[in-house]
XYZ file of N, CA and C in Angstrom:
594
model
N 0.835 -1.190 0.000
C 0.000 0.000 0.000
C 0.873 1.245 0.000
N 0.727 2.109 -0.990
C 1.639 3.243 -1.123
C 1.351 4.349 -0.133
N 2.393 5.065 0.186
C 2.282 6.303 0.950
C 3.405 7.219 0.502
N 3.233 8.516 0.730
C 4.233 9.485 0.309
C 5.313 9.648 1.352
N 6.225 10.609 1.146
C 7.297 10.868 2.107
C 6.733 11.255 3.471
N 7.152 10.553 4.507
C 6.566 10.729 5.833
C 6.950 12.047 6.493
N 8.018 12.708 6.012
C 8.469 13.921 6.680
C 7.764 15.185 6.168
N 6.836 15.039 5.239
C 6.093 16.194 4.750
C 5.050 16.636 5.779
N 4.717 17.935 5.825
C 3.591 18.378 6.666
C 2.315 17.667 6.215
N 1.339 17.471 7.131
C 0.131 16.715 6.785
C -0.571 17.197 5.520
N -0.725 18.503 5.343
C -1.461 18.998 4.174
C -0.730 18.667 2.873
N 0.605 18.746 2.899
C 1.379 18.421 1.693
C 1.369 16.922 1.414
N 1.459 16.128 2.481
C 1.406 14.680 2.301
C 0.038 14.266 1.757
N -1.015 14.901 2.250
C -2.351 14.620 1.711
C -2.410 14.921 0.225
N -1.793 16.016 -0.182
C -1.797 16.396 -1.594
C -1.077 15.357 -2.450
N 0.065 14.869 -1.949
C 0.820 13.833 -2.665
C -0.020 12.561 -2.786
N -0.607 12.132 -1.670
C -1.416 10.912 -1.682
C -2.643 11.076 -2.575
N -3.254 12.243 -2.531
C -4.429 12.516 -3.369
C -4.085 12.318 -4.845
N -2.979 12.926 -5.267
C -2.573 12.816 -6.674
C -2.263 11.365 -7.043
N -1.543 10.665 -6.169
C -1.179 9.277 -6.448
C -2.408 8.388 -6.603
N -3.332 8.496 -5.662
C -4.482 7.587 -5.656
C -5.496 7.943 -6.739
N -5.653 9.240 -7.041
C -6.547 9.607 -8.136
C -5.968 9.166 -9.473
N -4.645 9.206 -9.597
C -4.006 8.706 -10.816
C -4.210 7.194 -10.945
N -4.109 6.486 -9.826
C -4.326 5.035 -9.851
C -5.769 4.717 -10.226
N -6.700 5.501 -9.702
C -8.119 5.297 -10.041
C -8.355 5.578 -11.523
N -7.773 6.678 -12.013
C -7.953 7.051 -13.418
C -7.331 6.036 -14.360
N -6.333 5.281 -13.886
C -5.669 4.286 -14.726
C -6.532 3.040 -14.944
N -7.567 2.866 -14.139
C -8.479 1.745 -14.355
C -9.227 1.957 -15.667
N -9.389 0.900 -16.434
C -10.143 1.028 -17.682
C -11.627 1.177 -17.366
N -12.391 1.636 -18.343
C -13.832 1.781 -18.161
C -14.463 0.439 -17.815
N -14.037 -0.631 -18.485
C -14.580 -1.960 -18.185
C -14.234 -2.386 -16.759
N -13.004 -2.095 -16.323
C -12.618 -2.429 -14.952
C -13.475 -1.662 -13.948
N -13.666 -0.373 -14.201
C -14.485 0.433 -13.280
C -15.919 -0.084 -13.220
N -16.450 -0.443 -14.362
C -17.835 -0.962 -14.389
C -17.944 -2.256 -13.585
N -17.002 -3.171 -13.797
C -17.032 -4.453 -13.079
C -16.872 -4.230 -11.575
N -15.968 -3.335 -11.192
C -15.742 -3.059 -9.782
C -16.960 -2.349 -9.158
N -17.585 -1.452 -9.911
C -18.778 -0.767 -9.407
C -19.927 -1.764 -9.229
N -20.044 -2.738 -10.141
C -21.069 -3.778 -9.989
C -20.840 -4.575 -8.709
N -19.563 -4.898 -8.442
C -19.239 -5.631 -7.211
C -19.562 -4.777 -5.982
N -19.250 -3.483 -6.049
C -19.605 -2.570 -4.945
C -21.091 -2.597 -4.665
N -21.881 -2.548 -5.728
C -23.338 -2.557 -5.558
C -23.783 -3.828 -4.842
N -23.256 -4.967 -5.267
C -23.640 -6.238 -4.626
C -23.289 -6.219 -3.135
N -22.096 -5.750 -2.800
C -21.693 -5.681 -1.387
C -22.531 -4.654 -0.624
N -22.775 -3.504 -1.249
C -23.524 -2.440 -0.587
C -24.952 -2.823 -0.301
N -25.580 -3.565 -1.216
C -26.954 -4.022 -1.021
C -27.052 -4.868 0.246
N -26.028 -5.686 0.481
C -26.045 -6.563 1.658
C -25.626 -5.839 2.934
N -24.742 -4.839 2.816
C -24.115 -4.260 4.010
C -24.791 -2.990 4.528
N -25.400 -2.204 3.660
C -25.936 -0.911 4.084
C -27.411 -1.063 4.407
N -27.722 -0.975 5.690
C -29.108 -1.077 6.153
C -29.730 0.318 6.175
N -30.964 0.390 5.730
C -31.678 1.671 5.766
C -33.058 1.454 6.377
N -33.506 2.457 7.104
C -34.866 2.449 7.619
C -35.762 3.177 6.637
N -37.030 2.795 6.594
C -37.968 3.466 5.702
C -37.998 4.958 6.028
N -37.808 5.760 4.993
C -37.850 7.208 5.172
C -36.516 7.851 5.490
N -35.488 7.045 5.771
C -34.192 7.652 6.069
C -33.624 8.298 4.804
N -32.874 9.380 4.994
C -32.340 10.147 3.874
C -30.900 9.735 3.585
N -30.639 9.332 2.363
C -29.302 8.909 1.955
C -28.805 9.847 0.862
N -27.646 10.467 1.094
C -27.041 11.273 0.031
C -26.101 10.396 -0.771
N -26.289 10.427 -2.073
C -25.408 9.715 -2.985
C -24.713 10.715 -3.884
N -24.309 10.277 -5.040
C -23.708 11.189 -6.016
C -23.721 10.510 -7.378
N -23.747 11.334 -8.417
C -23.601 10.829 -9.772
C -22.109 10.897 -10.103
N -21.571 9.873 -10.784
C -20.121 9.822 -10.991
C -19.611 10.910 -11.925
N -18.471 11.472 -11.561
C -17.731 12.353 -12.460
C -16.327 11.769 -12.593
N -15.661 12.146 -13.676
C -14.318 11.631 -13.962
C -14.290 10.108 -13.805
N -13.430 9.582 -12.946
C -13.269 8.127 -12.849
C -13.919 7.552 -11.588
N -14.879 8.268 -11.002
C -15.555 7.763 -9.802
C -16.382 6.518 -10.113
N -16.624 5.732 -9.071
C -17.504 4.571 -9.207
C -18.935 5.046 -9.447
N -19.646 4.328 -10.294
C -21.052 4.641 -10.550
C -21.908 3.896 -9.531
N -22.423 4.641 -8.545
C -23.222 4.003 -7.491
C -24.720 4.197 -7.712
N -25.115 4.628 -8.898
C -26.553 4.818 -9.148
C -27.363 3.543 -8.946
N -26.857 2.346 -9.357
C -27.636 1.133 -9.063
C -27.808 0.895 -7.558
N -26.786 1.194 -6.767
C -26.902 1.056 -5.312
C -27.922 2.044 -4.766
N -27.898 3.281 -5.257
C -28.874 4.276 -4.814
C -30.294 3.823 -5.141
N -30.486 3.245 -6.337
C -31.808 2.752 -6.725
C -32.265 1.639 -5.788
N -31.339 0.743 -5.410
C -31.684 -0.326 -4.474
C -32.088 0.246 -3.117
N -31.334 1.230 -2.624
C -31.680 1.840 -1.335
C -33.064 2.484 -1.391
N -33.377 3.124 -2.519
C -34.702 3.723 -2.683
C -35.788 2.636 -2.699
N -35.504 1.515 -3.364
C -36.463 0.404 -3.398
C -36.732 -0.144 -2.001
N -35.740 -0.014 -1.116
C -35.892 -0.507 0.254
C -36.453 0.554 1.209
N -36.898 1.680 0.653
C -37.599 2.663 1.473
C -36.830 3.911 1.827
N -35.559 3.996 1.406
C -34.793 5.211 1.689
C -35.245 6.335 0.767
N -35.123 7.559 1.245
C -35.286 8.733 0.394
C -33.882 9.167 -0.018
N -33.740 9.663 -1.229
C -32.423 10.009 -1.750
C -32.254 11.515 -1.862
N -30.994 11.947 -1.761
C -30.651 13.329 -2.035
C -29.270 13.357 -2.681
N -28.979 14.467 -3.348
C -27.702 14.644 -4.026
C -27.076 15.963 -3.594
N -25.737 16.017 -3.537
C -25.076 17.275 -3.201
C -25.115 18.240 -4.375
N -25.292 19.499 -4.065
C -25.313 20.557 -5.075
C -24.328 21.633 -4.634
N -23.404 21.995 -5.521
C -22.415 23.029 -5.218
C -23.079 24.398 -5.329
N -23.030 25.166 -4.228
C -23.624 26.502 -4.222
C -22.609 27.580 -4.566
N -21.397 27.437 -4.040
C -20.332 28.406 -4.282
C -19.008 27.703 -4.046
N -17.920 28.450 -3.889
C -16.592 27.840 -3.758
C -16.377 27.149 -2.413
N -17.320 27.269 -1.495
C -17.141 26.670 -0.175
C -18.275 25.763 0.275
N -19.423 25.824 -0.397
C -20.622 25.233 0.184
C -21.324 24.266 -0.766
N -21.738 23.134 -0.191
C -22.701 22.270 -0.871
C -23.927 22.151 0.024
N -25.065 21.911 -0.607
C -26.267 21.561 0.134
C -26.816 20.289 -0.491
N -27.710 19.643 0.223
C -28.266 18.380 -0.249
C -29.726 18.589 -0.614
N -30.071 18.210 -1.859
C -31.432 18.381 -2.355
C -32.045 17.024 -2.662
N -33.342 16.913 -2.380
C -34.040 15.649 -2.606
C -33.973 15.244 -4.074
N -33.900 13.934 -4.269
C -33.783 13.376 -5.612
C -34.569 12.074 -5.675
N -35.250 11.859 -6.791
C -35.898 10.576 -7.062
C -35.450 10.114 -8.440
N -35.132 8.822 -8.576
C -34.697 8.324 -9.887
C -35.674 8.719 -10.989
N -35.109 9.214 -12.078
C -35.927 9.629 -13.208
C -36.249 11.112 -13.241
N -36.037 11.814 -12.127
C -36.300 13.253 -12.086
C -35.207 13.973 -12.874
N -35.564 14.935 -13.719
C -34.549 15.657 -14.494
C -33.558 16.389 -13.585
N -32.302 16.404 -14.014
C -31.252 17.067 -13.248
C -30.708 18.256 -14.028
N -30.030 19.138 -13.320
C -29.414 20.305 -13.945
C -27.917 20.294 -13.640
N -27.143 21.048 -14.403
C -25.719 21.173 -14.101
C -25.562 21.943 -12.807
N -24.701 21.426 -11.927
C -24.554 22.051 -10.604
C -23.104 22.398 -10.272
N -22.255 22.509 -11.281
C -20.874 22.921 -11.049
C -19.906 21.767 -10.982
N -18.662 22.008 -11.416
C -17.571 21.037 -11.363
C -17.900 19.747 -12.113
N -18.735 19.855 -13.154
C -19.089 18.681 -13.941
C -20.146 17.812 -13.308
N -20.760 18.261 -12.210
C -21.764 17.463 -11.513
C -23.172 17.820 -11.984
N -24.076 16.877 -11.778
C -25.493 17.088 -12.049
C -26.251 16.890 -10.743
N -27.324 17.674 -10.572
C -28.107 17.544 -9.354
C -29.497 18.112 -9.533
N -30.328 17.975 -8.510
C -31.689 18.518 -8.571
C -31.664 20.040 -8.663
N -32.675 20.590 -9.300
C -32.776 22.036 -9.457
C -33.211 22.735 -8.181
N -33.367 24.044 -8.274
C -33.668 24.884 -7.111
C -35.025 24.584 -6.480
N -35.918 23.942 -7.214
C -37.243 23.641 -6.657
C -37.229 22.435 -5.723
N -36.154 21.663 -5.747
C -36.055 20.488 -4.868
C -35.840 20.931 -3.422
N -36.392 20.182 -2.491
C -36.248 20.510 -1.066
C -34.811 20.310 -0.607
N -34.349 21.195 0.274
C -33.032 21.065 0.896
C -33.198 20.231 2.166
N -32.374 19.203 2.330
C -32.545 18.252 3.427
C -31.211 17.964 4.110
N -31.290 17.311 5.266
C -30.113 16.873 6.022
C -30.044 15.353 5.979
N -29.023 14.774 5.317
C -28.965 13.317 5.181
C -28.674 12.601 6.495
N -29.193 11.373 6.587
C -28.915 10.478 7.722
C -27.702 9.592 7.427
N -27.532 9.275 6.158
C -26.403 8.466 5.684
C -25.799 9.204 4.493
N -24.475 9.318 4.480
C -23.798 9.988 3.376
C -22.852 9.012 2.689
N -23.065 8.792 1.404
C -22.143 8.023 0.575
C -21.156 9.030 0.001
N -19.914 8.947 0.454
C -18.946 10.029 0.243
C -17.877 9.615 -0.772
N -17.782 10.335 -1.897
C -16.665 10.082 -2.808
C -15.369 10.578 -2.173
N -14.254 9.972 -2.515
C -12.991 10.374 -1.892
C -11.816 10.047 -2.790
N -10.663 10.606 -2.425
C -9.442 10.358 -3.180
C -8.655 9.190 -2.607
N -8.606 9.093 -1.265
C -7.824 8.038 -0.618
C -8.401 7.756 0.762
N -8.095 6.560 1.274
C -8.545 6.174 2.622
C -7.533 5.203 3.201
N -7.602 5.022 4.528
C -6.756 4.013 5.163
C -7.608 3.057 5.989
N -6.972 2.060 6.583
C -7.737 1.029 7.286
C -8.285 1.470 8.625
N -7.965 2.693 9.042
C -8.521 3.259 10.277
C -9.785 4.076 10.007
N -10.118 4.268 8.734
C -11.305 5.039 8.396
C -11.039 6.507 8.150
N -9.774 6.888 8.045
C -9.447 8.271 7.712
C -9.492 8.419 6.189
N -9.890 9.581 5.730
C -10.041 9.776 4.290
C -9.354 11.052 3.835
N -9.061 11.083 2.557
C -8.592 12.302 1.901
C -9.626 12.622 0.826
N -10.183 13.817 0.892
C -11.147 14.238 -0.116
C -10.443 14.802 -1.333
N -11.177 15.568 -2.100
C -10.623 16.122 -3.332
C -9.903 17.440 -3.121
N -9.882 17.941 -1.900
C -9.099 19.138 -1.601
C -9.911 20.406 -1.446
N -11.204 20.356 -1.790
C -12.042 21.553 -1.676
C -12.662 21.740 -0.307
N -12.721 20.674 0.485
C -13.290 20.762 1.827
C -14.805 20.824 1.876
N -15.478 20.567 0.751
C -16.942 20.679 0.707
C -17.620 19.748 1.710
N -17.222 18.471 1.687
C -17.863 17.510 2.590
C -17.496 17.803 4.044
N -16.248 18.194 4.296
C -15.853 18.528 5.673
C -16.747 19.624 6.236
N -16.956 20.675 5.460
C -17.792 21.789 5.925
C -19.250 21.376 6.053
N -19.741 20.565 5.108
C -21.130 20.110 5.177
C -21.354 19.246 6.416
N -20.398 18.360 6.711
C -20.516 17.498 7.894
C -20.471 18.340 9.165
N -19.570 19.319 9.210
C -19.485 20.197 10.378
C -20.795 20.952 10.594
N -21.385 21.427 9.508
C -22.655 22.154 9.599
C -23.764 21.249 10.144
N -23.801 20.003 9.676
C -24.787 19.055 10.175
C -24.578 18.785 11.661
N -23.323 18.635 12.068
C -23.026 18.397 13.481
C -23.427 19.579 14.346
N -23.261 20.793 13.825
C -23.677 21.976 14.567
C -25.188 22.002 14.776
N -25.925 21.331 13.899
C -27.377 21.219 14.042
C -27.773 20.062 14.955
N -26.765 19.346 15.469
C -27.040 18.193 16.314
C -27.231 16.898 15.543
N -26.918 16.912 14.243
C -27.051 15.722 13.419
C -25.721 14.977 13.376
N -25.791 13.651 13.280
C -24.574 12.846 13.150
C -24.799 11.777 12.080
N -24.700 12.199 10.809
C -24.935 11.227 9.739
C -23.857 10.144 9.706
N -24.262 8.950 9.294
C -23.296 7.879 9.049
C -22.534 8.213 7.774
N -21.219 8.069 7.809
C -20.368 8.426 6.683
C -19.734 7.178 6.089
N -20.144 6.832 4.884
C -19.626 5.657 4.206
C -18.844 6.101 2.964
N -17.524 5.879 2.983
C -16.701 6.226 1.843
C -16.947 5.276 0.683
N -16.855 5.814 -0.519
C -17.002 5.020 -1.744
C -15.691 5.140 -2.518
N -15.020 4.011 -2.728
C -13.707 4.054 -3.385
C -13.380 2.692 -3.978
N -12.403 2.685 -4.848
C -11.845 1.424 -5.343
C -10.684 1.018 -4.441
N -10.361 -0.265 -4.444
C -9.257 -0.760 -3.610
C -7.947 -0.026 -3.880
N -7.712 0.386 -5.137
C -6.457 1.056 -5.468
C -6.309 2.410 -4.772
N -7.365 2.888 -4.128
C -7.306 4.179 -3.448
C -6.897 4.050 -1.977
N -6.697 2.828 -1.510
C -6.271 2.646 -0.117
C -4.788 2.975 0.028
N -4.445 3.637 1.118
C -3.053 3.940 1.452
C -2.757 3.383 2.840
N -1.478 3.299 3.173
C -1.093 2.744 4.472
C -1.577 3.612 5.629
N -1.428 4.937 5.479
C -1.832 5.823 6.572
C -2.147 7.207 6.023
N -3.331 7.699 6.363
C -3.723 9.067 6.023
C -3.310 9.975 7.176
N -2.613 11.073 6.901
C -2.304 12.012 7.987
C -3.599 12.607 8.523
N -3.842 12.392 9.804
C -5.117 12.782 10.419
C -4.938 14.080 11.185
N -5.770 15.073 10.859
C -5.709 16.376 11.512
C -6.953 16.576 12.379
N -6.884 17.494 13.358
C -8.003 17.655 14.305
C -9.361 17.906 13.651
N -9.383 18.606 12.515
C -10.667 18.927 11.886
C -11.217 17.768 11.055
N -10.422 16.729 10.821
C -10.863 15.624 9.980
C -11.903 14.765 10.692
N -12.846 14.250 9.922
C -13.904 13.388 10.449
C -13.693 11.984 9.909
N -13.703 11.015 10.819
C -13.464 9.623 10.444
C -14.704 9.018 9.797
N -14.496 8.157 8.818
C -15.586 7.426 8.180
C -16.136 6.364 9.131
N -17.418 6.047 8.981
C -18.008 4.913 9.706
C -17.766 3.607 8.967
N -17.509 3.707 7.681
C -17.244 2.518 6.887
C -16.790 2.920 5.501
N -16.279 1.958 4.760
C -15.899 2.216 3.362
C -16.362 1.033 2.518
N -16.877 1.354 1.338
C -17.355 0.353 0.400
C -16.444 0.344 -0.816
N -15.836 -0.812 -1.083
C -15.010 -0.983 -2.279
C -15.503 -2.236 -3.004
N -14.847 -2.566 -4.112
C -15.233 -3.776 -4.843
C -14.943 -5.043 -4.049
N -14.098 -4.960 -3.019
C -13.790 -6.139 -2.198
C -14.809 -6.363 -1.091
N -15.619 -5.356 -0.802
C -16.613 -5.503 0.253
C -16.775 -4.229 1.058
N -17.519 -4.366 2.149
C -17.771 -3.232 3.034
C -16.976 -3.441 4.317
N -16.239 -2.410 4.718
C -15.491 -2.456 5.976
C -16.074 -1.424 6.929
N -16.413 -1.867 8.121
C -16.938 -0.964 9.135
C -15.800 -0.500 10.035
N -15.792 0.790 10.371
C -14.796 1.336 11.276
C -15.425 1.683 12.637
N -16.684 1.313 12.806
C -17.381 1.629 14.061
C -16.941 0.713 15.164
């Protein structure tokens, strides 16, 4: 499992690991990503329990991310309500209700999401895209801090959503430099299965 130079400050080491693991993810062929995403869906269907009416935030894939739309559809079939993140500005995302088949609009950074008429909600479970993770449940995001700020805002409201990272096995590293503001994942879903950190 790769890691960068250990003597770098945490933020710089995160940047090195982010680039390495995103490059490894991008090196997967489209067929490989599809097969691995199918395996993720099978594992996620068995591992992620939802209560009727619980709100699950997912995402539509951009670049080389795993396509978790089949998993989201399964969660909806089991009674979950879905929402998607929408970029509001350079610092903020909000979560808007989504139902399969509802038309989406461009929401920044190549993402698609529900339009302004969709209700803004607070998710109970968050399926979180990421650049890298380790076996302790620490993660490296894409560097914008959107999810970190969204999670902090939810916590300030007294909410504590379950955080499940979504990644391919090639995105695992030996150790993520953990800083005080970082929030640990409750679990991670890869093509090899679901790992709980609780």
